[in-house]
Tab-separated table of N, CA and C in Angstrom:
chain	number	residue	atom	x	y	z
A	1	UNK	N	10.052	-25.520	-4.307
A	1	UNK	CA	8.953	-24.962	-5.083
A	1	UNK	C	8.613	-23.538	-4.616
A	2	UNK	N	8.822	-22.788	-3.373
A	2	UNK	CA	8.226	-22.126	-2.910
A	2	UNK	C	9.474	-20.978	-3.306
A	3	UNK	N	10.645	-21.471	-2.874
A	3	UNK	CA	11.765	-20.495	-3.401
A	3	UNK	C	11.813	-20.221	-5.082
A	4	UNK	N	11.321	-21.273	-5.719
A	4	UNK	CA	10.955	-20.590	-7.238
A	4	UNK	C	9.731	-19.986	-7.587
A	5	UNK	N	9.133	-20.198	-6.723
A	5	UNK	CA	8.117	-18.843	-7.042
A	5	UNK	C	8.064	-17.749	-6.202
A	6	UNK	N	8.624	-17.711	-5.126
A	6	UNK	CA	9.269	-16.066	-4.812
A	6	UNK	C	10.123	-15.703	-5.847
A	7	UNK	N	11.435	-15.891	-6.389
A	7	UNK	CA	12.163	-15.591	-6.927
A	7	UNK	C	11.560	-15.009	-8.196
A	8	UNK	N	10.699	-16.201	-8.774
A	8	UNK	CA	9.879	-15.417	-10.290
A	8	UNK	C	9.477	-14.126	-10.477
A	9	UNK	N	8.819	-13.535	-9.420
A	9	UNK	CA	9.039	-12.436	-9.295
A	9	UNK	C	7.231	-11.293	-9.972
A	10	UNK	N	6.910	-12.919	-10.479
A	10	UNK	CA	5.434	-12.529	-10.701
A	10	UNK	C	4.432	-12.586	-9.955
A	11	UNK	N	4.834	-12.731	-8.874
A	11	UNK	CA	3.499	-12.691	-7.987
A	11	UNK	C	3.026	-11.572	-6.808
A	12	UNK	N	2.233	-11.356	-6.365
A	12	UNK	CA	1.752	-9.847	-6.034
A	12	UNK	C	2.767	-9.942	-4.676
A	13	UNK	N	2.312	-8.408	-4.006
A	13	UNK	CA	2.872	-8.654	-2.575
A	13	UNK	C	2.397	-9.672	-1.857
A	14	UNK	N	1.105	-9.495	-1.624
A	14	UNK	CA	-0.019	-10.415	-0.314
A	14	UNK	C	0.456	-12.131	-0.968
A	15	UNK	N	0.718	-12.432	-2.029
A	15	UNK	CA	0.900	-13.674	-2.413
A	15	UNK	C	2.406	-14.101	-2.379
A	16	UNK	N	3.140	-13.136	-2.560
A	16	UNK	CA	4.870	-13.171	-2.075
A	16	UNK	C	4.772	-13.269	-0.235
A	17	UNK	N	4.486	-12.719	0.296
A	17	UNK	CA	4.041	-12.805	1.870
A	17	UNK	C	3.727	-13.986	2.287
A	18	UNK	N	2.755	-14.367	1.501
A	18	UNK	CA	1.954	-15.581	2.019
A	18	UNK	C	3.086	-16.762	1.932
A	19	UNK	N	3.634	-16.660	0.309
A	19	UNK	CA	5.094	-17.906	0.457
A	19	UNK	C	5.731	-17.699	1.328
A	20	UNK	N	6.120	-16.618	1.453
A	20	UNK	CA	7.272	-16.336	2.499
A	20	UNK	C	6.925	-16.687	3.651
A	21	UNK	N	5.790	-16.780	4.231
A	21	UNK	CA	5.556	-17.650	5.468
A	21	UNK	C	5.269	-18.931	5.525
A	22	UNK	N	4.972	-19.240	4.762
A	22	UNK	CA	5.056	-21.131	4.340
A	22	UNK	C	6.676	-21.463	4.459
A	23	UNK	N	7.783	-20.334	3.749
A	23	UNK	CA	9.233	-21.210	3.242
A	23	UNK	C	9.017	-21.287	5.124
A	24	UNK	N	9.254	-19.615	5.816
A	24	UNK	CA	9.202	-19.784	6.987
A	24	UNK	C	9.480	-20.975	7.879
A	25	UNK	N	7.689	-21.047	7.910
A	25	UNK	CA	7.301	-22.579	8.905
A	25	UNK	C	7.983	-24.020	8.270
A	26	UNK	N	8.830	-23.667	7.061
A	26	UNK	CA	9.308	-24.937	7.022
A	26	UNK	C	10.788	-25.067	7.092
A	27	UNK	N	11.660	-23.930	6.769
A	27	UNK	CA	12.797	-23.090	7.652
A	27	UNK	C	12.888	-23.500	9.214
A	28	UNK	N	12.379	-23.121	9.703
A	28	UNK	CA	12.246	-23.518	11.211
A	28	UNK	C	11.977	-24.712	11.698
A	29	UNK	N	11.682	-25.419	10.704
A	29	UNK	CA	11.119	-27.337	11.180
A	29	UNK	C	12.547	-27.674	11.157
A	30	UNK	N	13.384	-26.914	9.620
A	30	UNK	CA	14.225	-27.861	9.389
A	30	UNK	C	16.065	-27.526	9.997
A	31	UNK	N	15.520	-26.136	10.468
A	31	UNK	CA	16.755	-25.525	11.104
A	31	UNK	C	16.215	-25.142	12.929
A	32	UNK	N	15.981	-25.887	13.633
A	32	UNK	CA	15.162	-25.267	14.812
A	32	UNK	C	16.141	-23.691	15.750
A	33	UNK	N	17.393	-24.595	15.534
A	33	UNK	CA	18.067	-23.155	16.069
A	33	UNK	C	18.158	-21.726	15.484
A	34	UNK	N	17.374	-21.827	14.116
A	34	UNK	CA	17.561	-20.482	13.257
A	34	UNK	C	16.778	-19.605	14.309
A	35	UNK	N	15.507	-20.159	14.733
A	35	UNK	CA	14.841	-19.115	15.382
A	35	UNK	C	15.166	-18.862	17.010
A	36	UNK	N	16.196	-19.082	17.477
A	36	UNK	CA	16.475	-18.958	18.755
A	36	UNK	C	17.267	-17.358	18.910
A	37	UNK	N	17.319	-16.769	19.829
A	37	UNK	CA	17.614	-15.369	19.728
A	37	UNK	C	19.126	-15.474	19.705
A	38	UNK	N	19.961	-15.394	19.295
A	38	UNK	CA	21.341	-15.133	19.025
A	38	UNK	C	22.135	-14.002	19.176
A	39	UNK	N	23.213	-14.406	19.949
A	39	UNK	CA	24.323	-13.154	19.565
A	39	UNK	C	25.778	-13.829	19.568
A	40	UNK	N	26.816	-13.049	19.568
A	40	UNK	CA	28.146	-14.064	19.098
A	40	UNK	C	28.893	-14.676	20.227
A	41	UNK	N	28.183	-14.840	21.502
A	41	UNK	CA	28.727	-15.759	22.578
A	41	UNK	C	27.498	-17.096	22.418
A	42	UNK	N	26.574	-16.555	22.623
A	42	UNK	CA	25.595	-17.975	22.993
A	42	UNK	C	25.562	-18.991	21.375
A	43	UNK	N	25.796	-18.041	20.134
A	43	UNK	CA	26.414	-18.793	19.098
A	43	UNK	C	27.393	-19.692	19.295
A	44	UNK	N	28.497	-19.395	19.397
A	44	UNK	CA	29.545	-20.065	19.709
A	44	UNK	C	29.516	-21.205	20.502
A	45	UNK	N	28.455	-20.733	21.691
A	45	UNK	CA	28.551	-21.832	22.910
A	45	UNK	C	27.533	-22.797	22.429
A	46	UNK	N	26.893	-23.217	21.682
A	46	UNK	CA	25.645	-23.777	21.327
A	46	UNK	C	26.194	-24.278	19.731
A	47	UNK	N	27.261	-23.780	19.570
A	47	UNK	CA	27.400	-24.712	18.165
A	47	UNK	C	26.831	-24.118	16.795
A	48	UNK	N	26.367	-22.921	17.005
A	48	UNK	CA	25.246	-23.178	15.190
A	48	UNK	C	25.023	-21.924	14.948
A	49	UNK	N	26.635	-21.335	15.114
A	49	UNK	CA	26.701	-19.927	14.729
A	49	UNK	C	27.074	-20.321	13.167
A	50	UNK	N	27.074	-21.153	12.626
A	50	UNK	CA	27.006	-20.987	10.699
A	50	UNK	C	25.096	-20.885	10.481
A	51	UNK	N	24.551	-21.374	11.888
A	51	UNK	CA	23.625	-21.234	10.896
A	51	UNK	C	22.786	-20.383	10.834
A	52	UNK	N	22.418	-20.220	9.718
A	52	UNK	CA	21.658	-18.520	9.377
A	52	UNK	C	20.426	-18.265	9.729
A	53	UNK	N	19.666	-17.323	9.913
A	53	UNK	CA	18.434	-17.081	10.775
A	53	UNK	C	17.504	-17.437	9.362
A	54	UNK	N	16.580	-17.086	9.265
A	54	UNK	CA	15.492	-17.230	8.219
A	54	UNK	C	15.683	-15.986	7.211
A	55	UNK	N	15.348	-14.845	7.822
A	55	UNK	CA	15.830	-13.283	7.232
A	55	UNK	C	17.270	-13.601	6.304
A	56	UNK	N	18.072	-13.585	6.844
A	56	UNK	CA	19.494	-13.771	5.984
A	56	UNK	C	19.325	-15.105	4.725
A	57	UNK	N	19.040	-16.060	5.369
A	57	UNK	CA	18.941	-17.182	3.764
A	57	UNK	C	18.359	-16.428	3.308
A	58	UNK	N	16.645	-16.459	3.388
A	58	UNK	CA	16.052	-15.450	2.191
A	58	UNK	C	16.652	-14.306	1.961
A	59	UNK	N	16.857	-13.847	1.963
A	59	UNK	CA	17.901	-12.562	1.847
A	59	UNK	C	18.599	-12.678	0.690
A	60	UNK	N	19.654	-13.446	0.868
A	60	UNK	CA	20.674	-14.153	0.537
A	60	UNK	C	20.258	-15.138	-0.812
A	61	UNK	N	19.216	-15.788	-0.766
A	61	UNK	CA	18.454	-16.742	-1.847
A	61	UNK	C	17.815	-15.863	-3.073
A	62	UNK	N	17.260	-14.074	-2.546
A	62	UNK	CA	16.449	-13.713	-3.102
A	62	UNK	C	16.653	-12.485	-3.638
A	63	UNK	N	17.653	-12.521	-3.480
A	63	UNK	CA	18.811	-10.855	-3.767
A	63	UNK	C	17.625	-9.784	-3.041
A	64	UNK	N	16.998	-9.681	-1.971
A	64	UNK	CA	15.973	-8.898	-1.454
A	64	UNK	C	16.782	-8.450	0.223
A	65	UNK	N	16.365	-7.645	0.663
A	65	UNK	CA	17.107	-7.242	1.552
A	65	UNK	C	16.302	-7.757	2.603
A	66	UNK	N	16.551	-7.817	3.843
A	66	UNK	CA	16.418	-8.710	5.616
A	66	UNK	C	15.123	-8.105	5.650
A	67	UNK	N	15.193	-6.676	5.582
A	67	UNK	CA	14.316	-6.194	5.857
A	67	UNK	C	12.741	-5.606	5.405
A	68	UNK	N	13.178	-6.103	4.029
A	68	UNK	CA	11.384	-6.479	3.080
A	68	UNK	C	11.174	-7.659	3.111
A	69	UNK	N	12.230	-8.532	3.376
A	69	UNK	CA	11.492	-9.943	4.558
A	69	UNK	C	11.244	-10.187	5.524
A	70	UNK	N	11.299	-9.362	6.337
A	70	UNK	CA	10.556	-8.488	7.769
A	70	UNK	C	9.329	-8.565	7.149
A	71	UNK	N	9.621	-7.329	6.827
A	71	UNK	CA	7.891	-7.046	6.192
A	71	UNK	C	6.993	-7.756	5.443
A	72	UNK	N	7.008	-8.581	4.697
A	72	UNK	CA	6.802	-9.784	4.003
A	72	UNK	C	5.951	-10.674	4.959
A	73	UNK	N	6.979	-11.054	5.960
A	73	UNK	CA	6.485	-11.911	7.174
A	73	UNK	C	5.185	-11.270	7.911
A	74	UNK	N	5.690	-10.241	8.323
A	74	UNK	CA	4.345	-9.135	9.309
A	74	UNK	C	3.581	-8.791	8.109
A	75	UNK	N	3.635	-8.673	7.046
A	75	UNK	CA	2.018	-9.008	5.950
A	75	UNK	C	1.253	-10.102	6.350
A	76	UNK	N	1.786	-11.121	5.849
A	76	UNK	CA	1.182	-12.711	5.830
A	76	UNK	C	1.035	-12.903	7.738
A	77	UNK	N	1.377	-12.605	8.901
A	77	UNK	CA	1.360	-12.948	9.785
A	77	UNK	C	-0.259	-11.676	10.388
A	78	UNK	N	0.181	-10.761	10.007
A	78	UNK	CA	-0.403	-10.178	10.990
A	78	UNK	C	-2.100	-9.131	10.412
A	79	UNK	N	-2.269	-9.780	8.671
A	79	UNK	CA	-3.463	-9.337	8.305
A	79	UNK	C	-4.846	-10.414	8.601
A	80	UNK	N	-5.244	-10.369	9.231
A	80	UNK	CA	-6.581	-11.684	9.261
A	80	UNK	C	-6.951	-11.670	7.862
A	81	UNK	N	-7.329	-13.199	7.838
A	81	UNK	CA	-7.281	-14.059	7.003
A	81	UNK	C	-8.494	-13.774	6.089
A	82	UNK	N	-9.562	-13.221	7.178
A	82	UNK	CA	-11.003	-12.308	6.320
A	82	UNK	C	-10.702	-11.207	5.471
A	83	UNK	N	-9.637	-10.578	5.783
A	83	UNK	CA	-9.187	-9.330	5.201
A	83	UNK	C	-8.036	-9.580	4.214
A	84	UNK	N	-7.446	-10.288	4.505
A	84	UNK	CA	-6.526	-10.823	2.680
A	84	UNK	C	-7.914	-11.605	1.986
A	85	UNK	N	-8.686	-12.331	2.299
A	85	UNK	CA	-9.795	-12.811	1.138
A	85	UNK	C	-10.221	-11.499	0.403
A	86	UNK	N	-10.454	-10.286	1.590
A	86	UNK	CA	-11.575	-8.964	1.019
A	86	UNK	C	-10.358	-8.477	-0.171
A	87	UNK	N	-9.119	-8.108	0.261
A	87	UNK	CA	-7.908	-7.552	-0.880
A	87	UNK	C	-7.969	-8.617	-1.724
A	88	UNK	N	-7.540	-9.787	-2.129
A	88	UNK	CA	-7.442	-10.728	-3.165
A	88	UNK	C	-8.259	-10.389	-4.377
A	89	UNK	N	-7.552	-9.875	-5.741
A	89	UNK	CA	-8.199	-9.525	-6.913
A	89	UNK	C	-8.554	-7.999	-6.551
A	90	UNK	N	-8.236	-7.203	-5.598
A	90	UNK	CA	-7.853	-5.599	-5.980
A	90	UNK	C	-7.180	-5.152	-6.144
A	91	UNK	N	-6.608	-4.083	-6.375
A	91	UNK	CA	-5.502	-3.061	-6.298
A	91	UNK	C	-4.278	-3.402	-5.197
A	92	UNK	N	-4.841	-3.257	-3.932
A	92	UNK	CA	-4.150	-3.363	-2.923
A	92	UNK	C	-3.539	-4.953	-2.790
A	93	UNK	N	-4.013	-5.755	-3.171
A	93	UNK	CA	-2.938	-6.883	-3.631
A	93	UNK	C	-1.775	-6.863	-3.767
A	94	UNK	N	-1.406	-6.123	-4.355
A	94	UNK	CA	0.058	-5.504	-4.981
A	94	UNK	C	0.775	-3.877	-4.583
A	95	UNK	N	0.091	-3.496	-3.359
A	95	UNK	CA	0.632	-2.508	-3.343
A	95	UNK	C	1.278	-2.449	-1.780
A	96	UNK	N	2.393	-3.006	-1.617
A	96	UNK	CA	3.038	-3.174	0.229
A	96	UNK	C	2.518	-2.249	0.446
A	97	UNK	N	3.138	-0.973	0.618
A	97	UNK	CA	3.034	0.032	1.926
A	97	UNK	C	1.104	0.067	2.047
A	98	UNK	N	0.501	0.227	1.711
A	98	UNK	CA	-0.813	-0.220	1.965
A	98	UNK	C	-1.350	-1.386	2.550
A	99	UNK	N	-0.733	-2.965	2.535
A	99	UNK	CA	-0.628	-3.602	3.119
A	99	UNK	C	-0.085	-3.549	4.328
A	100	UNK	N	1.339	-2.846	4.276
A	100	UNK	CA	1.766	-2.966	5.900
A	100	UNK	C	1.000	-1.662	6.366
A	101	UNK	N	0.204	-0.665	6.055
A	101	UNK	CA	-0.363	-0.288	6.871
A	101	UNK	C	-1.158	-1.202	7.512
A	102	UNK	N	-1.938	-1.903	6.569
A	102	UNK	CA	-3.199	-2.675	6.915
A	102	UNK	C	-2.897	-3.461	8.108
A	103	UNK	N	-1.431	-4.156	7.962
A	103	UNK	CA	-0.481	-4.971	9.090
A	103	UNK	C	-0.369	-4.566	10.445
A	104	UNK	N	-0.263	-2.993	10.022
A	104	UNK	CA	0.185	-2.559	11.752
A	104	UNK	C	-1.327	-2.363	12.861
A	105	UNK	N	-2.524	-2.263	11.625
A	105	UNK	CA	-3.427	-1.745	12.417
A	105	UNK	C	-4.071	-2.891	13.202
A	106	UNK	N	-4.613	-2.830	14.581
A	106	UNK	CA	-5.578	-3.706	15.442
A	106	UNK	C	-6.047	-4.714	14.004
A	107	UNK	N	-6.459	-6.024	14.544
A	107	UNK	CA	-7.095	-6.618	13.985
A	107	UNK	C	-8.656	-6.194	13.652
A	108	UNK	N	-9.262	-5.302	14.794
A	108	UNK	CA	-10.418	-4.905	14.735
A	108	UNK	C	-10.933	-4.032	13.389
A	109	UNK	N	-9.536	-3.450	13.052
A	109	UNK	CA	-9.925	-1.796	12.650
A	109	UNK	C	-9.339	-2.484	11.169
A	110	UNK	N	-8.666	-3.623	10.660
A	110	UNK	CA	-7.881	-4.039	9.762
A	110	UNK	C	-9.315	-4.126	8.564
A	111	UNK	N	-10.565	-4.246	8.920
A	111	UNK	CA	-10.805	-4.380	7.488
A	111	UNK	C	-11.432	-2.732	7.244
A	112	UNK	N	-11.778	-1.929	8.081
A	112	UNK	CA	-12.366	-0.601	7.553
A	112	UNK	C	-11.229	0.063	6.942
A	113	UNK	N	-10.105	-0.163	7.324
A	113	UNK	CA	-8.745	0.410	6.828
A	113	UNK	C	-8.614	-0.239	5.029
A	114	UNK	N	-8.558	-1.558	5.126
A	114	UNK	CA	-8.936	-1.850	3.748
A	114	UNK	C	-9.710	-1.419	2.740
A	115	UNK	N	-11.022	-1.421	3.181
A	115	UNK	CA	-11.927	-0.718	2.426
A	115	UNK	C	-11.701	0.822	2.608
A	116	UNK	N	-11.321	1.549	3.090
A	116	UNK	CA	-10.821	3.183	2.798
A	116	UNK	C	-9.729	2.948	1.867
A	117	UNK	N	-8.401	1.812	1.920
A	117	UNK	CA	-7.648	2.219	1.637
A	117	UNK	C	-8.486	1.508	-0.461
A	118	UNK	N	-8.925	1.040	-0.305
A	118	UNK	CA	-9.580	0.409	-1.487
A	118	UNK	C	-10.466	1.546	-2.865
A	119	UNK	N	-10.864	2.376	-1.544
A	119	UNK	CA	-11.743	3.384	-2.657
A	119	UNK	C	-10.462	4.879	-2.717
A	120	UNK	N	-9.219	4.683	-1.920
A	120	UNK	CA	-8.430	5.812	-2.382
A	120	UNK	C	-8.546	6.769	-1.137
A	121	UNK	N	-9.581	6.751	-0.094
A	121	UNK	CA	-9.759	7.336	1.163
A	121	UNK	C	-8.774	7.100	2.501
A	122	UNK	N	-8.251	8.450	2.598
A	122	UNK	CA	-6.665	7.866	3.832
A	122	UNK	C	-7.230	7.321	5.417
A	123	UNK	N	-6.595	6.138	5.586
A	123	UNK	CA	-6.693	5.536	6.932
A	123	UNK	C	-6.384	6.805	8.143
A	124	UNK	N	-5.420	7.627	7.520
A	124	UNK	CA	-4.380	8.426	8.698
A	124	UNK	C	-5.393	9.942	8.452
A	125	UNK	N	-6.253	10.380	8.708
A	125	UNK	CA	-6.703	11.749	8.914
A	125	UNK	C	-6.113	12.280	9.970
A	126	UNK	N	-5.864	13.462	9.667
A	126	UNK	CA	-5.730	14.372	10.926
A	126	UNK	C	-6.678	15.360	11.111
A	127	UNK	N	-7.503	15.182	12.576
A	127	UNK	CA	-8.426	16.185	12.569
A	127	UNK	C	-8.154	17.483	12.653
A	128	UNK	N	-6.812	17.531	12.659
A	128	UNK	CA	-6.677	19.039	13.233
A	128	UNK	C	-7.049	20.206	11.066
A	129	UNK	N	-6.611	19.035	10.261
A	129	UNK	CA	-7.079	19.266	9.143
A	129	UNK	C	-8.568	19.965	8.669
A	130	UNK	N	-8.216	20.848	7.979
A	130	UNK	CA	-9.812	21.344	7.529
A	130	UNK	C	-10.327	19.998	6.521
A	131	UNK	N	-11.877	19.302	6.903
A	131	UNK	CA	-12.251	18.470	6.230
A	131	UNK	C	-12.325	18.740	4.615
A	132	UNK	N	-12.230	19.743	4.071
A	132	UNK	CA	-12.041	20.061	2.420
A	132	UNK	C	-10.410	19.728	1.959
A	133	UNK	N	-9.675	19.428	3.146
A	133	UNK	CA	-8.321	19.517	2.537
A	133	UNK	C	-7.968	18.167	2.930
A	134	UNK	N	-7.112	16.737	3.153
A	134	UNK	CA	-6.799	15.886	3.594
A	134	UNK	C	-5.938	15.355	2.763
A	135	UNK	N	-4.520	15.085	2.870
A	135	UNK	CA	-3.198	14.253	2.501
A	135	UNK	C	-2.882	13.022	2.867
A	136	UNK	N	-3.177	11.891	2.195
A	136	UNK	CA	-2.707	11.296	2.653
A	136	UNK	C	-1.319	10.651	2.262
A	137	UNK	N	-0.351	10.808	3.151
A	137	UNK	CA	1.093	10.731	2.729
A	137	UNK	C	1.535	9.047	1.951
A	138	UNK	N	0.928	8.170	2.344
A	138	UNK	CA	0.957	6.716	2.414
A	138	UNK	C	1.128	6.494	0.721
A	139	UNK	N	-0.450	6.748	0.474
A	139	UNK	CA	-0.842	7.128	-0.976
A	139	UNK	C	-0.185	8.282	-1.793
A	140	UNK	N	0.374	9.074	-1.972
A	140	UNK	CA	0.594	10.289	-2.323
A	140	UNK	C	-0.665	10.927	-3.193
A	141	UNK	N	-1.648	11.318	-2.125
A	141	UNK	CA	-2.997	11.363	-2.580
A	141	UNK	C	-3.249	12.935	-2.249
A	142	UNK	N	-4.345	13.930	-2.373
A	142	UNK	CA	-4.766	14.513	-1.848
A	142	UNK	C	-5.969	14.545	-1.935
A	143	UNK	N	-6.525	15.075	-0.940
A	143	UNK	CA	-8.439	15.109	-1.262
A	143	UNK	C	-9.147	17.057	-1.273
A	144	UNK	N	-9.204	17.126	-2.426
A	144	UNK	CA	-9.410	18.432	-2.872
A	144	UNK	C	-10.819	18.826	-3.276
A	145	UNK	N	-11.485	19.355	-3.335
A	145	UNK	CA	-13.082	19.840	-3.486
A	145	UNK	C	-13.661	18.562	-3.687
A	146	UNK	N	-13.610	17.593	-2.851
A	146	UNK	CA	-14.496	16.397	-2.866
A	146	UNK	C	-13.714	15.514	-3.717
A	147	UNK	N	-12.752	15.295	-3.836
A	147	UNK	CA	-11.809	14.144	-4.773
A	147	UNK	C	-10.577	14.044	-4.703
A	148	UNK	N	-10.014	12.854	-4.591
A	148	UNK	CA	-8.619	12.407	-4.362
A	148	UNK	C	-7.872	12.217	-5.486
A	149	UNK	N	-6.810	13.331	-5.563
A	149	UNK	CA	-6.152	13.668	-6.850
A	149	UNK	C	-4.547	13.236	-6.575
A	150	UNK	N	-3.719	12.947	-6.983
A	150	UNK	CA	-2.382	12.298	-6.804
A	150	UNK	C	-1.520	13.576	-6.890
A	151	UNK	N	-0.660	13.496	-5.540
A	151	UNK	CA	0.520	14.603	-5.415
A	151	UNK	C	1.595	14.700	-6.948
A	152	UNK	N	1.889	15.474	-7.072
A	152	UNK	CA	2.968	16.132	-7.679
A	152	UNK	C	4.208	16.019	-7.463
A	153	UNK	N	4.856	14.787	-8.610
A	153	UNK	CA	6.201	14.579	-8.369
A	153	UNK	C	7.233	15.170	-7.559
A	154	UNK	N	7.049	16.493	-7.853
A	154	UNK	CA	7.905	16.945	-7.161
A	154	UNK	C	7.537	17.172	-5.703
A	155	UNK	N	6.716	17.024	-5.108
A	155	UNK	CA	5.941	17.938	-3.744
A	155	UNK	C	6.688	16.485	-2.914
A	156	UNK	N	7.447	17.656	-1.719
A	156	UNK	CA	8.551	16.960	-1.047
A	156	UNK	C	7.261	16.063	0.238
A	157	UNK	N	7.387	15.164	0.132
A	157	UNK	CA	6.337	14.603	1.461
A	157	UNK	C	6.850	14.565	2.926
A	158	UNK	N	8.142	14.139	2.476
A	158	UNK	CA	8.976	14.153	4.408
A	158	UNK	C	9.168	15.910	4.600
A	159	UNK	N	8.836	17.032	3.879
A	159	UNK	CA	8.854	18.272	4.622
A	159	UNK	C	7.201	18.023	4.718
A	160	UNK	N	6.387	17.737	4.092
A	160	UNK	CA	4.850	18.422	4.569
A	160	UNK	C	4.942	17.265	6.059
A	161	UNK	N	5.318	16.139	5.563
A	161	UNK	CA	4.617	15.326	6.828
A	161	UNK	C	5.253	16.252	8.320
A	162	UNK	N	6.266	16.283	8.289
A	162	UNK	CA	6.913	17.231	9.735
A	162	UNK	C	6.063	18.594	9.526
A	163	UNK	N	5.312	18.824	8.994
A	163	UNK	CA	4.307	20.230	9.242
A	163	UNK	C	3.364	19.371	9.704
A	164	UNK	N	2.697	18.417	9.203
A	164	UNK	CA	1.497	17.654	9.886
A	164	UNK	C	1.704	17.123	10.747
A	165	UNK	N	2.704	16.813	11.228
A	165	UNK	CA	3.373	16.258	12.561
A	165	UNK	C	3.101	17.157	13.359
A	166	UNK	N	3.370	18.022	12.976
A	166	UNK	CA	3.397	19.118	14.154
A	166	UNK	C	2.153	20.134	14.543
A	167	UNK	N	1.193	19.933	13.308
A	167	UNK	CA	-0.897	20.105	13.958
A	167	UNK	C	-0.984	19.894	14.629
């Protein structure tokens, strides 16, 4: 059930995440060696080098690559549970890279980050920034005479960010 509704393909990020850690915990009941750390000797010596880690089946099940089931996982694992209720029925529901910001940050700081990232206001300021000007790269946002206006297709972000890198 859980692999047909990832696959459907209708359901948001935070709710694709959330399956994906349910197939998870039940992946691992039913394969215990998937989650043991592996490489191609202790495979061999242990017997259960056919069998596939969690990342690769889904992978493999979901035409999705290892590594947005990485991320998938560190959504659903690592947003408190107060703070997916506060996203549920906004915007940010459906929008990963806003989520895995939300993912990487302290649990502490995870819901003010939400609510900035909710009204369009960037988590990532740089003070070295004049407060009338602020980019946030995440969003492809800018904040211009008091309002956050959306970058310009063309405006290269990996050259500005290595200038803001370097403030």
């Amino acid at each position: 059930e859980i692999d047909e509704n990832i696959i459907r393909r209708d359901l948001t990020a935070l709710e694709r995440a959330e399956q994906l850690k349910r197939r998870k915990e039940i992946y691992e009941k039913l394969y215990p060696h998937s989650k043991e750390s592996r490489n191609q000797y202790t495979a061999k010596r242990n017997n259960f080098a056919e069998q596939k880690t969690f990342t690769e089946d889904t992978a493999q099940k979901t035409g999705k690559s290892q590594r947005s089931i990485q991320q998938d996982i560190q959504i659903a694992n690592n947003i408190s549970d107060d703070v997916k209720e506060e996203i549920k029925g906004t915007g940010l529901e459906n929008k990963k890279t806003a989520l895995l910001t939300i993912a990487k940050a302290p649990a502490e700081e995870q819901k003010e980050i939400a609510e900035q990232l909710k009204i369009g206001a960037s988590p990532i300021q740089n003070k070295e920034l004049n407060p009338a000007y602020k980019v946030d790269f995440v969003l492809r946002k800018v904040f211009v005479d008091e309002a956050w206006l959306d970058l310009p297709p063309n405006y290269d972000i990996a050259e500005q960010q290595k200038i803001a890198d370097c403030l």
